[in-house]
Tab-separated table of C-alpha atoms in Angstrom:
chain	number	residue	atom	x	y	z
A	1	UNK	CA	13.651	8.625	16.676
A	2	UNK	CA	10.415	8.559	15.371
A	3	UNK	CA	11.418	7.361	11.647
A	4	UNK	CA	8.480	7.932	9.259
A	5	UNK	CA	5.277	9.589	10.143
A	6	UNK	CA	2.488	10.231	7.996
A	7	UNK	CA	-0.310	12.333	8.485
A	8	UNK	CA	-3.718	12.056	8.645
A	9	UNK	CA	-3.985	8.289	9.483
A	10	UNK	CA	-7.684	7.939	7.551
A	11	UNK	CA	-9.402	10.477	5.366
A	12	UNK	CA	-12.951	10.501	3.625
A	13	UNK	CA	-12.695	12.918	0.927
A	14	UNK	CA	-15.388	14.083	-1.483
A	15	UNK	CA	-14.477	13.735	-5.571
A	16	UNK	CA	-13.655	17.130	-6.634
A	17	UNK	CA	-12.303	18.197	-2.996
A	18	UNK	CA	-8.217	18.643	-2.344
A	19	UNK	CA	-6.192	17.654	0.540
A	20	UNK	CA	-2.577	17.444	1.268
A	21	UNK	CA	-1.166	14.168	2.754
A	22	UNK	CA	2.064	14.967	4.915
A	23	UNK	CA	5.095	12.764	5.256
A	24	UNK	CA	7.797	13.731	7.903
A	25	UNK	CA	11.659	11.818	8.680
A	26	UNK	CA	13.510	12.229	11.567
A	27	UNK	CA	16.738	10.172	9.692
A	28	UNK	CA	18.351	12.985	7.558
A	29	UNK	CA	17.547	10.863	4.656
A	30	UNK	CA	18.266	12.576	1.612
A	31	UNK	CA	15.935	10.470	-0.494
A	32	UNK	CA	11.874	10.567	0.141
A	33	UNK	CA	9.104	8.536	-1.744
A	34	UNK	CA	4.791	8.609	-2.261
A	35	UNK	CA	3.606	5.050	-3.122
A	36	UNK	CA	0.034	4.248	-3.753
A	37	UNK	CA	-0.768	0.260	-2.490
A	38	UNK	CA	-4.121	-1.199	-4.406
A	39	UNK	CA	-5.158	-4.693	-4.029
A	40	UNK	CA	-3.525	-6.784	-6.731
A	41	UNK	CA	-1.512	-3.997	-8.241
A	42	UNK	CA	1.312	-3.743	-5.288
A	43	UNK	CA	2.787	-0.530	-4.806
A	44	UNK	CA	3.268	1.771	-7.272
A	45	UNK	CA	5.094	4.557	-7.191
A	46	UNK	CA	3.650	8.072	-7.725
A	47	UNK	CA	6.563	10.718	-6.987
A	48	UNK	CA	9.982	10.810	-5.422
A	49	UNK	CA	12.575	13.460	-4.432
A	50	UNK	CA	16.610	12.840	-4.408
A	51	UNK	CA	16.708	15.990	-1.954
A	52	UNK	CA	15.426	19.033	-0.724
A	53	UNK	CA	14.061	21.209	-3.680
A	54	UNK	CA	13.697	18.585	-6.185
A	55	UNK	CA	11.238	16.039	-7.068
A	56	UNK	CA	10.451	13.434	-9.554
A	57	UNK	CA	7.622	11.769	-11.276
A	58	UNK	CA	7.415	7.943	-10.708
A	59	UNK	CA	4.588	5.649	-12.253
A	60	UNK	CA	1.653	6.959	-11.745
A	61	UNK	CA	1.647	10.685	-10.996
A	62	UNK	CA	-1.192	12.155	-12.395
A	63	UNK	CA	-3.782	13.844	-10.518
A	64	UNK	CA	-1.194	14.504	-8.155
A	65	UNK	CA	1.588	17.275	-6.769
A	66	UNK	CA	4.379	16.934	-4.968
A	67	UNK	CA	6.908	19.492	-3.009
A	68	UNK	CA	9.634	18.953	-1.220
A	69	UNK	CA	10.407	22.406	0.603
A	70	UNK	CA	12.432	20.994	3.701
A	71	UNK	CA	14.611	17.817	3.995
A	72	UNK	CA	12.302	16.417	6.423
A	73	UNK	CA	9.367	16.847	4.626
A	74	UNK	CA	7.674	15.391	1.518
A	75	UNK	CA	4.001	16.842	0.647
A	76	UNK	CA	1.585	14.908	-1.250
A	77	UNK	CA	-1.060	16.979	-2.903
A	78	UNK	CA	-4.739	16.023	-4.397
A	79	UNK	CA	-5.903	18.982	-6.317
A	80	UNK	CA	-9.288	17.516	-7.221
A	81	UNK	CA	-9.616	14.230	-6.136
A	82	UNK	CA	-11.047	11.301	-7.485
A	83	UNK	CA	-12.769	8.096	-6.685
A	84	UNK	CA	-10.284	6.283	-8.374
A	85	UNK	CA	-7.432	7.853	-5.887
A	86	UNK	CA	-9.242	5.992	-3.196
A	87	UNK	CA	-6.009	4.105	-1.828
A	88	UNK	CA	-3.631	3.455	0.668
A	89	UNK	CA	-0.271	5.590	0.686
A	90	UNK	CA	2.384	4.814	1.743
A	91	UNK	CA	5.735	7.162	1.967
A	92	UNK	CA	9.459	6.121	2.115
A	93	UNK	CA	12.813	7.597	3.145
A	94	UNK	CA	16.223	6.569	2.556
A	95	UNK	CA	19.936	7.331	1.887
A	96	UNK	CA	21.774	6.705	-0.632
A	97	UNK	CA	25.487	6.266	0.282
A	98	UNK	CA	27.695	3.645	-2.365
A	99	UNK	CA	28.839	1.098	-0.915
A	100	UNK	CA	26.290	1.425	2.401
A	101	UNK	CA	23.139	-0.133	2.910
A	102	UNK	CA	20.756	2.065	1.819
A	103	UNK	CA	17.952	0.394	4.185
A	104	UNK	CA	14.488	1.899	2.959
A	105	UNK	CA	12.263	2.916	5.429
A	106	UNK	CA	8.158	3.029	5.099
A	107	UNK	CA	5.640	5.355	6.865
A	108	UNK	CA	2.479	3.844	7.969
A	109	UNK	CA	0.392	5.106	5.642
A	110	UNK	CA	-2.684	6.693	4.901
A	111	UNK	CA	-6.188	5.572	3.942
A	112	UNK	CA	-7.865	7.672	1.781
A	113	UNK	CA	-11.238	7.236	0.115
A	114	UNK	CA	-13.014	9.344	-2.020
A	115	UNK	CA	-17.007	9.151	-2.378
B	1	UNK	CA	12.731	-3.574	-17.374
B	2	UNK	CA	13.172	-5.185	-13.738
B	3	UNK	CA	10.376	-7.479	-12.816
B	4	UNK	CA	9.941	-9.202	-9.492
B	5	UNK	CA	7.981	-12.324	-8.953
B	6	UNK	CA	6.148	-14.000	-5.979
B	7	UNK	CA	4.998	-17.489	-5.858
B	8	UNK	CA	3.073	-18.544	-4.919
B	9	UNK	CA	0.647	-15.670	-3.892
B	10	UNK	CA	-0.491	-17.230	-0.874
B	11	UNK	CA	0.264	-20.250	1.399
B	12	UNK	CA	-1.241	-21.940	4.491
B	13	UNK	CA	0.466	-23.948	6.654
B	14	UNK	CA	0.618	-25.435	9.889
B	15	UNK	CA	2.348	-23.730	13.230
B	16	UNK	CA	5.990	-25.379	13.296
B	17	UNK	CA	6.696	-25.690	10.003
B	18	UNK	CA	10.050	-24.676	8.084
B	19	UNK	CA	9.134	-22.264	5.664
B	20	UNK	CA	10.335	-21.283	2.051
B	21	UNK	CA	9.609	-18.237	0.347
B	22	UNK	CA	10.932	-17.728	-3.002
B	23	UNK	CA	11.229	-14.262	-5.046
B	24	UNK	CA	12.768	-14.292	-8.679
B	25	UNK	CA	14.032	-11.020	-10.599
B	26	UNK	CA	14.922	-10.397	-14.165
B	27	UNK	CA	17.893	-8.087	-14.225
B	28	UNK	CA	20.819	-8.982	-12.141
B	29	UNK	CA	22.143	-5.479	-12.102
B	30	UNK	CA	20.680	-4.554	-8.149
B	31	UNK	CA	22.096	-2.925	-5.651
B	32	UNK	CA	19.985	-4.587	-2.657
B	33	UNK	CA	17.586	-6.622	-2.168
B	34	UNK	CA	14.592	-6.307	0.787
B	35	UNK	CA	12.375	-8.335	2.669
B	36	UNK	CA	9.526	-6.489	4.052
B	37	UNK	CA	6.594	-7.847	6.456
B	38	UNK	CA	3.104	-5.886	5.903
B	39	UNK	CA	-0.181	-6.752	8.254
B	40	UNK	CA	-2.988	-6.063	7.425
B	41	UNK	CA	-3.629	-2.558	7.698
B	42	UNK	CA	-0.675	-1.307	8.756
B	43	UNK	CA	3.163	-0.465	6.986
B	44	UNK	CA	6.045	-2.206	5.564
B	45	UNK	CA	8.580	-3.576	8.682
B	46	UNK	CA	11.964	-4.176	7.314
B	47	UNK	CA	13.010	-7.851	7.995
B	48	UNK	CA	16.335	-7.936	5.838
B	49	UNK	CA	18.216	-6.365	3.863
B	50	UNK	CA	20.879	-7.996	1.051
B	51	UNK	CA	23.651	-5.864	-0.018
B	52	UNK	CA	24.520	-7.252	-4.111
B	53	UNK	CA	27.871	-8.182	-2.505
B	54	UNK	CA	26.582	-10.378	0.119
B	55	UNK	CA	24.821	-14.040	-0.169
B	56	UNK	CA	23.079	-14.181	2.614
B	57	UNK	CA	21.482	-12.360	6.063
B	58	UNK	CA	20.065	-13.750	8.989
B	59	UNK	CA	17.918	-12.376	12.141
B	60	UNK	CA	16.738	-15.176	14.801
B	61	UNK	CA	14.375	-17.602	12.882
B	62	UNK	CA	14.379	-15.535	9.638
B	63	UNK	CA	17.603	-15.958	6.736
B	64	UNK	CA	17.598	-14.728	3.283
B	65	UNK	CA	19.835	-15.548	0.880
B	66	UNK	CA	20.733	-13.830	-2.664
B	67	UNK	CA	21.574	-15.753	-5.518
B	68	UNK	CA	22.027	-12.645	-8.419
B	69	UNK	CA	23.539	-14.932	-11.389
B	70	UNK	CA	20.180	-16.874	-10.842
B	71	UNK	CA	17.790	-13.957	-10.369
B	72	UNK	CA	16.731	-15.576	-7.129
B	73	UNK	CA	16.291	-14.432	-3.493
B	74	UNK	CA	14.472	-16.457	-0.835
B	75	UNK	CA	13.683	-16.379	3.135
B	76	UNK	CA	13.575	-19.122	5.013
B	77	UNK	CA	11.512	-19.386	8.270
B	78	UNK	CA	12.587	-21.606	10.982
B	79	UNK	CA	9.642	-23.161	12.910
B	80	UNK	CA	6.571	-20.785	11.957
B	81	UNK	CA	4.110	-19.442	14.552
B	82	UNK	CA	0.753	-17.953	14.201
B	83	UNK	CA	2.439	-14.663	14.495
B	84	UNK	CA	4.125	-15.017	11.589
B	85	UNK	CA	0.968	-14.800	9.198
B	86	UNK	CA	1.402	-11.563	7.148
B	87	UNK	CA	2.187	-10.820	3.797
B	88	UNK	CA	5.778	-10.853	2.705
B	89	UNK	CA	7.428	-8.419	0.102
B	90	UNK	CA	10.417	-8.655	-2.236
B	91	UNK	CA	11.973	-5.450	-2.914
B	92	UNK	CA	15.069	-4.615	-4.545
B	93	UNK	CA	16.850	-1.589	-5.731
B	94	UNK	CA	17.723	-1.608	-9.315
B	95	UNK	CA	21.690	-0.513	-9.486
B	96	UNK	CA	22.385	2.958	-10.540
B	97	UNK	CA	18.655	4.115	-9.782
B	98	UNK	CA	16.888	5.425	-6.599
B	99	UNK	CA	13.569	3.370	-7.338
B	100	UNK	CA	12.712	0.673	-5.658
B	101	UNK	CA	11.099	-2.523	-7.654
B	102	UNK	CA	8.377	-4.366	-5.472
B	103	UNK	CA	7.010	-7.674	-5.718
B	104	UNK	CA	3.496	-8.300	-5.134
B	105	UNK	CA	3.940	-9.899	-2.034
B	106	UNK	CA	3.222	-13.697	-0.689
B	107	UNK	CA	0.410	-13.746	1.681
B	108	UNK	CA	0.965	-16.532	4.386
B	109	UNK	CA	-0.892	-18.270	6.923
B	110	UNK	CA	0.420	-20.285	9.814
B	111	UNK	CA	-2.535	-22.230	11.395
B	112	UNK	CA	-2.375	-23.215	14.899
């Protein structure tokens, strides 16, 4: 299993240009998470889906889209990027069975910068 | 609203010592509770995991125990090594949410 991958690794983007950051699980997790990681702020979370189809706004989620259109896969979208977006991300997959562990796992991550 | 503390933020030690490291939340109401090891530039490695029904987990030199009536979870480190220096995370799930609730993390050092 490869667990969580996230592509690209690095990316230099201009401000104003878009991208799409791609997060792929090989665990059948139903649950999938974006978190942005900034010195001294931890990691915040941006969006989150509870399964395929659906997704959720977290802490800090504008300037940014989300979709969710196979289990497998969560999509992290920059429509017009800014330099304040320059970050690490970081995306997340788990279960969420009562009673069972619920282990979260973490991709790892992207480093973005925009000039 | 859940908040998890770290402290301290960072600590230096020498190799072979028995380690400490403390993580406080508000709200008892969690459903787990992480430890997480992050180098520096790469992901979060899952160390341990606390389910709100257990006290305590251990893996070789690492144990963490969960104290919820005290809003306090620590991992102890049995004879540090150099390899050890990273920065650790406290992460819990709240109960009855998906989201997970971070702690800023404890940077350590273990000097040779």
């Amino acid at each position: 299993n490869a667990g969580v991958t996230q592509t690209p690794k690095f990316r230099v983007l201009k401000t104003g240009q878009s991208m799409t950051l791609l997060c792929a699980q090989d665990m059948n997790h139903e649950y999938m998470y974006w978190y942005r990681q900034d010195p001294g702020m931890g990691l915040r979370l941006i969006h989150y889906s509870v399964g395929e189809g659906t997704t959720a706004k977290g802490e800090v989620p504008d300037g940014y889209n989300v979709s969710r259109l196979k289990k497998q896969n969560f999509l992290l979208g920059l429509e017009s990027a800014a330099p304040s977006q320059t970050s690490v991300y970081f995306c997340a997959s788990s279960y969420f069975l009562p009673g069972h562990r619920n282990e979260q796992f973490f991709g790892p991550g992207t480093r973005l910068t925009v000039l | 609203k859940q908040e998890v503390t770290q402290i301290p933020a960072a600590l230096s030690v020498p190799e072979g010592e028995n380690l400490v490291l403390n993580c406080s939340f508000t709200d008892s109401a969690i459903y787990n509770l992480q430890w997480f090891r992050q180098d520096p530039g790469k992901g979060l490695t899952s160390l341990l995991l606390i389910q709100s029904s257990q006290r305590e987990q251990t893996s070789g030199r690492l144990n963490a125990s969960l104290d919820k009536s005290s809003g306090r979870s620590t991992l102890y480190i049995a004879a540090s090594q150099p390899g050890d220096s990273a920065t650790y995370l406290c992460v819990l799930t709240q109960g009855g949410s998906e989201k997970l609730v971070f702690g800023k993390g404890m940077k350590l050092t273990v000097n040779p």
